Coordinates of C-alpha atoms and ligand atoms in Angstrom, one line a residue:
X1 CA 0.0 0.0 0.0
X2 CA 2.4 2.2 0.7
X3 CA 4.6 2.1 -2.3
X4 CA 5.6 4.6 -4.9
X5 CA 3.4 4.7 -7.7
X6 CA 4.2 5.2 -10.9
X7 CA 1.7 6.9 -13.3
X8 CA 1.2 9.1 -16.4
X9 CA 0.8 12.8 -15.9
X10 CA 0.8 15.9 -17.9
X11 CA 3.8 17.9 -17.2
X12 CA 4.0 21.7 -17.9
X13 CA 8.2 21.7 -17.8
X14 CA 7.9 25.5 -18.3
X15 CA 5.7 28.5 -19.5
X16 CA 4.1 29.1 -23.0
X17 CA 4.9 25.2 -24.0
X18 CA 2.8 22.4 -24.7
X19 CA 2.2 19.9 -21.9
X20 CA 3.7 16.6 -22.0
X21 CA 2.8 13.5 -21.1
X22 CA 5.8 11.8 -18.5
X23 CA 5.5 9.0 -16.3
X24 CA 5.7 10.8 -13.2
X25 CA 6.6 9.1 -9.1
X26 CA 3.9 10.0 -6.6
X27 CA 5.5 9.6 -3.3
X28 CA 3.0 7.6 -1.0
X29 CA 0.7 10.0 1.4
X30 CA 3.0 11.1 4.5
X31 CA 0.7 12.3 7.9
X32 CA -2.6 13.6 7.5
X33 CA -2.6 13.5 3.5
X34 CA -4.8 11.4 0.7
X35 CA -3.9 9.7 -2.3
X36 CA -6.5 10.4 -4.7
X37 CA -6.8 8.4 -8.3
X38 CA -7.7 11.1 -10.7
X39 CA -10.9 10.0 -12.4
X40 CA -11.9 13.0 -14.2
X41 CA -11.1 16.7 -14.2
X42 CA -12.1 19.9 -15.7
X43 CA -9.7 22.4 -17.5
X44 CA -9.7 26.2 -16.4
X45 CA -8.6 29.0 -17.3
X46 CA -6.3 29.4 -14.1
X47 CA -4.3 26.8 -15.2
X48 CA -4.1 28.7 -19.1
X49 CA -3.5 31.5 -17.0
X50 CA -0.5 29.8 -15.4
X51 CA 0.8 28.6 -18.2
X52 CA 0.3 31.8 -20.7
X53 CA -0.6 34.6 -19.3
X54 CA 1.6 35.1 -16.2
X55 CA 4.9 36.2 -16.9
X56 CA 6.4 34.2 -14.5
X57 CA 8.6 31.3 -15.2
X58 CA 8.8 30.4 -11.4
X59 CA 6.1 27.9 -10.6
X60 CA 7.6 25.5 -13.4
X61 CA 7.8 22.3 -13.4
X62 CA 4.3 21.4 -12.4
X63 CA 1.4 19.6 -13.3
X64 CA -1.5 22.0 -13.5
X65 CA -5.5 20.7 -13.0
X66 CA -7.8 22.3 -9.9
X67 CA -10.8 21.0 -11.2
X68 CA -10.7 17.2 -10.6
X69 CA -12.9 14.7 -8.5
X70 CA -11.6 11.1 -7.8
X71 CA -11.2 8.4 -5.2
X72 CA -9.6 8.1 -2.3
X73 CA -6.6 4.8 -2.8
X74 CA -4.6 5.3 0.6
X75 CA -4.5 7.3 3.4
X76 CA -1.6 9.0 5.3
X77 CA -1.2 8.3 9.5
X78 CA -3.7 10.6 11.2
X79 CA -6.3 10.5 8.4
X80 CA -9.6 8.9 10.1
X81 CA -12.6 11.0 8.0
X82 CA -11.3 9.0 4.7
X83 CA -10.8 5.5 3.5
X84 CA -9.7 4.3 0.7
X85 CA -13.0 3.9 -2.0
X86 CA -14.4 7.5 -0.8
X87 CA -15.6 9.8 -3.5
X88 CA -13.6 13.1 -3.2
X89 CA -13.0 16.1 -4.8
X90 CA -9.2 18.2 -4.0
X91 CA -9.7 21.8 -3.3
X92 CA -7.7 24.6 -4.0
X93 CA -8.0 26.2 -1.3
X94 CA -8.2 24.5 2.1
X95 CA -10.4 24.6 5.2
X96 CA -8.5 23.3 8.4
X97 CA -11.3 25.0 10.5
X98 CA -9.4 25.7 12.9
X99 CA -6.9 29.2 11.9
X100 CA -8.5 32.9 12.2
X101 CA -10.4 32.7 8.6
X102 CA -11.7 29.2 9.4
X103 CA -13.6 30.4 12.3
X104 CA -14.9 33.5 11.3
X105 CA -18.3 33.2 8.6
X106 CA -16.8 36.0 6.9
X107 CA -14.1 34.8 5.0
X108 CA -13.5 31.3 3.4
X109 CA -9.7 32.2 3.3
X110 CA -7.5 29.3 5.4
X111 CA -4.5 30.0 6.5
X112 CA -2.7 26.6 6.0
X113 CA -3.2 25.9 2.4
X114 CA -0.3 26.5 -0.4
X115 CA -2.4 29.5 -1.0
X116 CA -1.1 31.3 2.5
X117 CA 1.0 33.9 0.6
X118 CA 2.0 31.7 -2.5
X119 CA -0.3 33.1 -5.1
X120 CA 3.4 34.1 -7.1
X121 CA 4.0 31.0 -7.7
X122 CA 0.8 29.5 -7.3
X123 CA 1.9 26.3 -5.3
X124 CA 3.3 25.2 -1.6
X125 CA 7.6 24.3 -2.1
X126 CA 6.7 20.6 -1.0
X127 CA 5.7 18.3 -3.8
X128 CA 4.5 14.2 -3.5
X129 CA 5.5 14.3 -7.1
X130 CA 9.2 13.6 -9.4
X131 CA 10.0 13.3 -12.7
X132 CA 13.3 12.1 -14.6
X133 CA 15.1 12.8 -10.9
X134 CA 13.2 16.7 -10.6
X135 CA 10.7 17.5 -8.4
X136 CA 7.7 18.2 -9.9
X137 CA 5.3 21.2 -8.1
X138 CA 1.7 20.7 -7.5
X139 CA 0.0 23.7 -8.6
X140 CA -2.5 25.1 -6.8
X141 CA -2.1 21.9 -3.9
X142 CA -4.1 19.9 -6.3
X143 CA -2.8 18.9 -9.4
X144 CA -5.4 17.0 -11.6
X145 CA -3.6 16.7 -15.2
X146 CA -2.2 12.9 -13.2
X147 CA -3.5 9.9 -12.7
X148 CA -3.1 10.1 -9.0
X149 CA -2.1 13.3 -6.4
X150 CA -1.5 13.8 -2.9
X151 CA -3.9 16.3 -1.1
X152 CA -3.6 17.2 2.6
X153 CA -6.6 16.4 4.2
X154 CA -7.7 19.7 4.8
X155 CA -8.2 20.1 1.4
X156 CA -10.3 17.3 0.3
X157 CA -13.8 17.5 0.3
X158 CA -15.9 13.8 0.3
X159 CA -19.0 13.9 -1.3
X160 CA -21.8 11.7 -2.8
X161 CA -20.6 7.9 -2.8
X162 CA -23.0 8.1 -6.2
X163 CA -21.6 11.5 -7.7
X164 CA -21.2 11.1 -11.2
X165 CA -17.3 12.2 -10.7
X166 CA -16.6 13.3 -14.7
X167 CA -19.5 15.8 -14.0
X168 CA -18.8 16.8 -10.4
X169 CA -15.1 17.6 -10.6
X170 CA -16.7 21.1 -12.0
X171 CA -17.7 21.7 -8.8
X172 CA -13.7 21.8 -7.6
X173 CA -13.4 25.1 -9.2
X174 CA -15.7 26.9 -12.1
X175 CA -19.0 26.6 -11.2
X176 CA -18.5 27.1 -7.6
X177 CA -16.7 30.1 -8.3
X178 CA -19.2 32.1 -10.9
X179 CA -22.5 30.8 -8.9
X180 CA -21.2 31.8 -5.0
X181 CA -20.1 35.0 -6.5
X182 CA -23.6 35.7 -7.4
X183 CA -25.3 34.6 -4.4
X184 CA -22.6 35.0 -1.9
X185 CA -20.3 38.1 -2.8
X186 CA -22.3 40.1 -4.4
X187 CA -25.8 38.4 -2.8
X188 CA -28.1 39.5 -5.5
X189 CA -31.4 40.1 -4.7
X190 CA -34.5 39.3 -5.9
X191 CA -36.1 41.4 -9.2
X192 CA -32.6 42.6 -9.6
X193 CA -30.3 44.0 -12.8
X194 CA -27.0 41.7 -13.4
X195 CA -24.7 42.3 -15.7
X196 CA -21.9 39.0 -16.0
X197 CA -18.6 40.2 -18.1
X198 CA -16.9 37.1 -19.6
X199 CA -19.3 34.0 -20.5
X200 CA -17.2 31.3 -20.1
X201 CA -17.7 28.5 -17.4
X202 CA -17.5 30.7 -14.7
X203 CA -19.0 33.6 -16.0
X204 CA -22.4 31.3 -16.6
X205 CA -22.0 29.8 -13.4
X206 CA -22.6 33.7 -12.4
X207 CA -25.4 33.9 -14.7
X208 CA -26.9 30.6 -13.2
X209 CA -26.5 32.3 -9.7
X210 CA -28.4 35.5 -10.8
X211 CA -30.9 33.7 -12.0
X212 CA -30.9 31.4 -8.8
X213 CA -31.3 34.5 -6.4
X214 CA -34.1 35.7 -8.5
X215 CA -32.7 38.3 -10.6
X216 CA -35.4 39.9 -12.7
X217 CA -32.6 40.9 -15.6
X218 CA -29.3 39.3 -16.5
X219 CA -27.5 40.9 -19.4
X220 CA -24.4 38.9 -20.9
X221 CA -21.4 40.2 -21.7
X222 CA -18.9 38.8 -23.8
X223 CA -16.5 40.1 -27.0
X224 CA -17.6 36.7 -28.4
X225 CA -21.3 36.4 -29.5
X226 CA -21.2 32.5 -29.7
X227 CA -21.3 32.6 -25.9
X228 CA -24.9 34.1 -26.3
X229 CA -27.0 30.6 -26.8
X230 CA -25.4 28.9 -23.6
X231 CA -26.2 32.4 -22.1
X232 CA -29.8 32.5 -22.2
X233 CA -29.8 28.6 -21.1
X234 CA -28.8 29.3 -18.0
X235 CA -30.8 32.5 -17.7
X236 CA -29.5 35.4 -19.0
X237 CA -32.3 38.0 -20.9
X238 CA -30.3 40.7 -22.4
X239 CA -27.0 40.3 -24.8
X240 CA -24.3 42.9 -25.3
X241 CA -21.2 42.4 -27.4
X242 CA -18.6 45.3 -26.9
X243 CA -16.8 45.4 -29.8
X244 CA -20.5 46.0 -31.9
X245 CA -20.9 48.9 -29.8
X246 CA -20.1 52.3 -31.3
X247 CA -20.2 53.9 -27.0
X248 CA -18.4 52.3 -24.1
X249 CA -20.1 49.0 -23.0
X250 CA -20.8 50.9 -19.1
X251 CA -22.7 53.6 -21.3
X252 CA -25.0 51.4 -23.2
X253 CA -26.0 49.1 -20.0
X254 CA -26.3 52.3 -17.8
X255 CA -28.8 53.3 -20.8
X256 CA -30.6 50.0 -21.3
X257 CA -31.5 49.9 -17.0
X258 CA -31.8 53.5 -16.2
X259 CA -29.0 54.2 -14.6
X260 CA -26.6 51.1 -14.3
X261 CA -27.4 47.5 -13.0
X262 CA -27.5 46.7 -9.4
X263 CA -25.0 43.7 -9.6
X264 CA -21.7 43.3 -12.2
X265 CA -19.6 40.4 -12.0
X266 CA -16.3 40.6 -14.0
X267 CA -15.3 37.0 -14.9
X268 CA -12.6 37.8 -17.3
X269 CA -9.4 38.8 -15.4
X270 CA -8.9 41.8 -17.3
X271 CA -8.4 44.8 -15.3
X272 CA -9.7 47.3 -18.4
X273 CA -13.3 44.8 -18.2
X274 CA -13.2 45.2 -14.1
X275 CA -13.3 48.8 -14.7
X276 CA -16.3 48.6 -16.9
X277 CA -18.2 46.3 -14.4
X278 CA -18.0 49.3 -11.3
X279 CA -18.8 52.2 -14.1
X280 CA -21.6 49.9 -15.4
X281 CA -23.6 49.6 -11.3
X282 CA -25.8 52.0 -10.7
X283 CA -24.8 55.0 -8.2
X284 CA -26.3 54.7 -4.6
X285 CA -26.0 50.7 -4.4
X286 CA -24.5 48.9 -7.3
X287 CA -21.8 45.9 -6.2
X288 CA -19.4 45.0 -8.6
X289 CA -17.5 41.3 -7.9
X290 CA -14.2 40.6 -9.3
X291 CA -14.2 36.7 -9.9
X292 CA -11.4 36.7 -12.9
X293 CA -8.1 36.0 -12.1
X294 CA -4.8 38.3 -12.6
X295 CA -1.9 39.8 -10.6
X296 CA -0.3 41.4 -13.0
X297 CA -1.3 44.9 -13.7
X298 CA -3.2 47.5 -11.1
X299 CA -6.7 48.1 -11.4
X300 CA -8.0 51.6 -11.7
X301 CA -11.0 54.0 -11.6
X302 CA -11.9 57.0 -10.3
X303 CA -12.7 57.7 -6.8
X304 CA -16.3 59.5 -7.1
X305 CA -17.2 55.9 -8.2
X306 CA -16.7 55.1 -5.0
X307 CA -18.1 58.1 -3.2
X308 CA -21.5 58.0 -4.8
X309 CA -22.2 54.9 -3.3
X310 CA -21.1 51.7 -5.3
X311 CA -18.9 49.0 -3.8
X312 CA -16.4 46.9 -5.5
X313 CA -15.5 43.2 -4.0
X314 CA -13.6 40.3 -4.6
X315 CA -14.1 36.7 -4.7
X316 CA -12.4 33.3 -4.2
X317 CA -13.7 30.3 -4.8
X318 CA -17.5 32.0 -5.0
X319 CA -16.9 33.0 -1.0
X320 CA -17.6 28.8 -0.1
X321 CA -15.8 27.3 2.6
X322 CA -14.5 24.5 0.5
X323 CA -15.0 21.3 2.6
X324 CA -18.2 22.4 3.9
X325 CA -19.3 23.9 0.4
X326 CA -18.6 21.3 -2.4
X327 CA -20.1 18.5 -0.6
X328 CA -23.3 20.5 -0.4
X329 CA -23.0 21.7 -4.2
X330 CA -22.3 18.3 -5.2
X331 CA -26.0 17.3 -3.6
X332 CA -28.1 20.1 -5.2
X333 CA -26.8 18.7 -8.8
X334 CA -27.6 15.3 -7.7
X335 CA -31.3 17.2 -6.2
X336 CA -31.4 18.7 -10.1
X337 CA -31.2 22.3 -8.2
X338 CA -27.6 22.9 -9.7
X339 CA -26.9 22.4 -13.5
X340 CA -23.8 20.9 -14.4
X341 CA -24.1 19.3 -18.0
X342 CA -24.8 22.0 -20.1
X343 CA -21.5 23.5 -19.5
X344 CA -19.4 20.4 -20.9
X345 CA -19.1 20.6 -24.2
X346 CA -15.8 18.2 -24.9
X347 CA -14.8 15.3 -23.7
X348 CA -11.6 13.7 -24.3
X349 CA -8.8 11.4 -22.4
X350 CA -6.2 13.3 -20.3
X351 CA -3.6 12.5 -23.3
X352 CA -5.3 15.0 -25.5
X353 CA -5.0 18.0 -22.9
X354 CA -3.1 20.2 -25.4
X355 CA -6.5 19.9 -28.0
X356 CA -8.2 21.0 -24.6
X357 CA -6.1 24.2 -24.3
X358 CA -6.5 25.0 -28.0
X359 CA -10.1 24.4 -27.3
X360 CA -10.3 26.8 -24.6
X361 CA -7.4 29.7 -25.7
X362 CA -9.9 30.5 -28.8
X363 CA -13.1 30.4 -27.4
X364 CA -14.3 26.9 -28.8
X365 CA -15.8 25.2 -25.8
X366 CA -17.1 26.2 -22.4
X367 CA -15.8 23.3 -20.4
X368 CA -13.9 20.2 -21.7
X369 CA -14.1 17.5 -19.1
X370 CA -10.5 14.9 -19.5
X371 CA -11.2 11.4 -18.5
X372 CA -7.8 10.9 -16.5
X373 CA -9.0 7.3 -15.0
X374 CA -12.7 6.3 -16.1
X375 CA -14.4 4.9 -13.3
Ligands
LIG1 P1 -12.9 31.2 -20.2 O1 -11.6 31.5 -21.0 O2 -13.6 30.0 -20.5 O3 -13.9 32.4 -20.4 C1 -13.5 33.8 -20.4 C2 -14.6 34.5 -21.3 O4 -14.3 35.9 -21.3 C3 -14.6 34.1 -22.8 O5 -15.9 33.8 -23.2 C4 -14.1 35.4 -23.5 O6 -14.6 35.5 -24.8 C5 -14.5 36.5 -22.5 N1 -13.8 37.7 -22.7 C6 -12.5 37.9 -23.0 N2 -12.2 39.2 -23.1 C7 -13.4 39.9 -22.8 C8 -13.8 41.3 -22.8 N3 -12.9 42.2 -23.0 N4 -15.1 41.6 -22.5 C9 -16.0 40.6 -22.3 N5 -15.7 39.3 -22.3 C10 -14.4 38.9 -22.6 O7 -12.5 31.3 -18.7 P2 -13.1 30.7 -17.3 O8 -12.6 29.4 -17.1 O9 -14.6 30.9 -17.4 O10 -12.5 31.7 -16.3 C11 -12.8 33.1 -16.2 C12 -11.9 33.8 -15.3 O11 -12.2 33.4 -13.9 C13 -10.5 33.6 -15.5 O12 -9.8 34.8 -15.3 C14 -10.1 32.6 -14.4 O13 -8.7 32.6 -14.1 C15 -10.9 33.2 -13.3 N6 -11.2 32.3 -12.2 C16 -11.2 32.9 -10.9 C17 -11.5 32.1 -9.8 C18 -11.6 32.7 -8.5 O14 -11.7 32.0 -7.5 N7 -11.7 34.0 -8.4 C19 -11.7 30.7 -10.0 C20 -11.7 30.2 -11.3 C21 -11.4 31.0 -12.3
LIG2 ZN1 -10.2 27.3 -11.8

C-alpha cells in the first residue's frame, strides 16, 4: 500500500509550452494526507493562465488541473474521515477549520493551504511528485492533469458515494466560483439588474446564480457572440457584445436599465473589463464582484465611483468554505437544483489536454471534461 506509484501525468516543464505526457513518481501519502486516483477533471482557465498569461517562469515544473474529483486509494497516518474507495473532490484552497479565517463566517480564506502567501508562484515548495530525478510542483495543492495526487486532508472534500465524478469535478473550481459570486459576494437580490462580463464556465456559473437568487434581468457580456446561446440557457435576458458597440459598454447598459445595474460580476481577469463592471452599477447601491483572475497589472478607476455609493469586491472560490461547500453543491446537482451538464461541451482522455487548451485559448468550448482514469 504504501509504495511509490508510478503513473502518467501531464507535465508543464515550463511557461508558454505544450504539456507533455511523462511517467511521473507520486510519493505515498506522509501524515494527514490522501492519495487520490484522478478519475476526471475539468480544465480552467487558471491553469491557461498559469501557463500563458503570467509572466512568471517560477512555478515550473508542475502539473497543472484544480478542477478534478476522484477516489480516495490510501490514506496517510492521522487520516480517520477518509478510507480508501471514498468519492472526493481536491480543493484549491483548504479549510482546516481551525486558523483565524476558518472560524470566522466572513471569509473562506485558510490560513494553511499553499495559497497562504503563494499566489506568485501559485503552489506550496513541498511536492508528493518527481520526474526524470526533478521535483515536480503541484500547482494550486491539487494537481489533476495525473492519474493520481496527494492532497492534505484539509483540502479534500468527500461527497456523494453516487456523484457522477466526470460531472462533479466542476464543482472543484468553475461553477462554484461564478455561482457563489452571485449569491454569496455580491448576494443578488430578488427582481434585480445583473450584468456577468466574460461567458465562459464561470461567468455562466454567475449567470446561473443570478438567476438562482431571483434576478429579474441578466445581461451577458462577452467580445464573443457565440457565448450568447449557452447564455440564455442558464438565464440570461439581455446580450451585449462590446466590440459591436459604437459607445463604451458601461454607457450602453447604464442606458438599457436606467442608470446602471444593481450587480456586475467581471469573470474575465482583465483589469480594463473590471473597470467597466464598477462604471456599469448604478450609483447609490451597485456591487461590482471581481471573480477573474490576474496579478499582474493594477486596477484603476476614479474615486467619485466610489463616493457615490457603489462598492467593489472580490471573490475566491465563490466565497464557499471548501469542505463544507462542495459536498453541499455536489448534492443540489444530484437534487437537479444545480446544472452541471450544459456546461461540458468536450470530452476527451487526459492524453489530449493540449486539444483541450486549443479548445479553450480560442473560445471553442465552455468546459472540456478529461477522463484521467474512467471509473
Ligand atoms: P474562459 O476562458 O472559458 O472564459 C472567459 C470569457 O471571457 C470568454 O468567453 C471570453 O470571450 C470572454 N472575454 C474575454 N475578453 C473579454 C472582454 N474584454 N469583455 C468581455 N468578455 C471577454 O475562462 P473561465 O474558465 O470561465 O475563467 C474566467 C476567469 O475566472 C479567468 O480569469 C479565471 O482565471 C478566473 N477564475 C477565478 C477564480 C476565483 O476563485 N476568483 C476561480 C476560477 C477561475
Ligand atoms: Zn479554476
Amino acid at each position: 500500500l504504501f509504495t511509490v506509484i508510478k503513473c502518467r501525468a501531464a507535465v508543464a516543464w515550463e511557461p508558454n509550452k505544450p504539456l507533455v505526457m511523462e511517467e511521473i513518481e507520486v510519493a505515498p501519502p506522509g501524515a494527514h494526507e490522501i492519495r487520490i486516483k484522478v478519475v476526471a477533471t475539468g480544465l480552467c482557465h487558471t491553469d491557461l493562465y498559469h501557463l500563458f498569461e503570467s509572466k512568471k517562469k517560477e512555478g515550473f515544473p508542475a502539473v497543472l488541473g484544480h478542477e478534478g474529483a476522484g477516489i480516495v486509494e490510501s490514506v496517510g497516518p492521522g487520516v480517520t474521515k477518509f478510507k480508501p474507495g471514498d468519492k472526493v473532490i481536491p480543493l484549491f484552497i483548504s479549510q482546516c477549520g481551525e486558523c483565524k479565517f476558518c472560524r470566522n463566517p466572513k471569509t473562506n480564506l485558510c490560513e494553511k493551504g499553499w495559497s497562504n502567501e503563494r499566489y506568485d508562484v501559485m503552489s506550496d515548495d513541498m511536492s508528493s511528485f518527481t520526474c526524470k530525478g526533478k521535483t515536480i510542483l503541484q500547482f494550486m495543492g491539487t494537481s489533476t492533469f495525473s492519474e493520481y495526487t496527494v492532497v492534505n486532508e484539509i483540502a479534500v472534500a468527500k461527497i456523494h458515494d453516487s456523484a457522477p465524478l466526470d460531472k462533479v469535478c466542476l464543482l472543484g473550481c468553475g461553477i462554484s466560483t461564478g455561482y457563489g459570486a452571485a449569491v454569496n459576494t455580491a448576494k443578488v437580490e430578488p427582481g434585480s439588474t445583473c450584468a456577468v462580463f466574460g461567458l465562459g464556465a464561470v461567468g455562466l456559473a454567475a449567470v446561473m446564480g443570478c438567476k438562482a437568487a431571483g434576478a429579474s434581468r441578466i445581461i451577458a457580456v462577452d467580445i464573443n457572440s457565440d457565448k450568447f446561446e449557452k447564455a440564455k440557457v442558464f438565464g440570461a435576458t439581455d446580450f451585449v457584445n462590446p466590440t459591436e458597440l459604437s459607445k463604451p459598454v458601461s454607457q450602453v447598459l447604464a442606458e438599457m436599465t436606467n442608470g446602471g445595474v444593481d450587480f456586475a460580476l467581471e469573470c474575465v481577469g482583465n483589469v480594463g473589463v473590471m473597470r467597466s463592471a464598477l462604471e456599469s452599477c448604478t450609483k447609490g447601491w451597485g456591487v461590482s464582484v471581481l471573480v477573474g483572475w490576474t496579478d499582474m497589472y493594477d486596477f484603476s478607476a476614479r474615486p467619485i465611483q466610489l463616493i457615490t455609493g457603489r462598492t467593489w469586491k472580490g471573490s475566491l472560490f465563490g466565497g464557499f468554505k471548501s469542505k463544507d461547500g462542495v459536498p453541499k453543491l455536489v448534492d443540489e446537482y444530484m437534487a437537479q437544483k444545480l446544472k452541471l451538464d450544459d456546461f461540458i461541451t468536450h470530452t476527451m482522455p487526459l492524453h489530449q489536454i493540449n486539444d483541450a487548451i486549443e479548445l479553450m485559448k480560442h473560445g471553442k468550448c465552455i468546459r472540456t471534461i478529461l477522463n484521467v482514469c474512467p471509473e
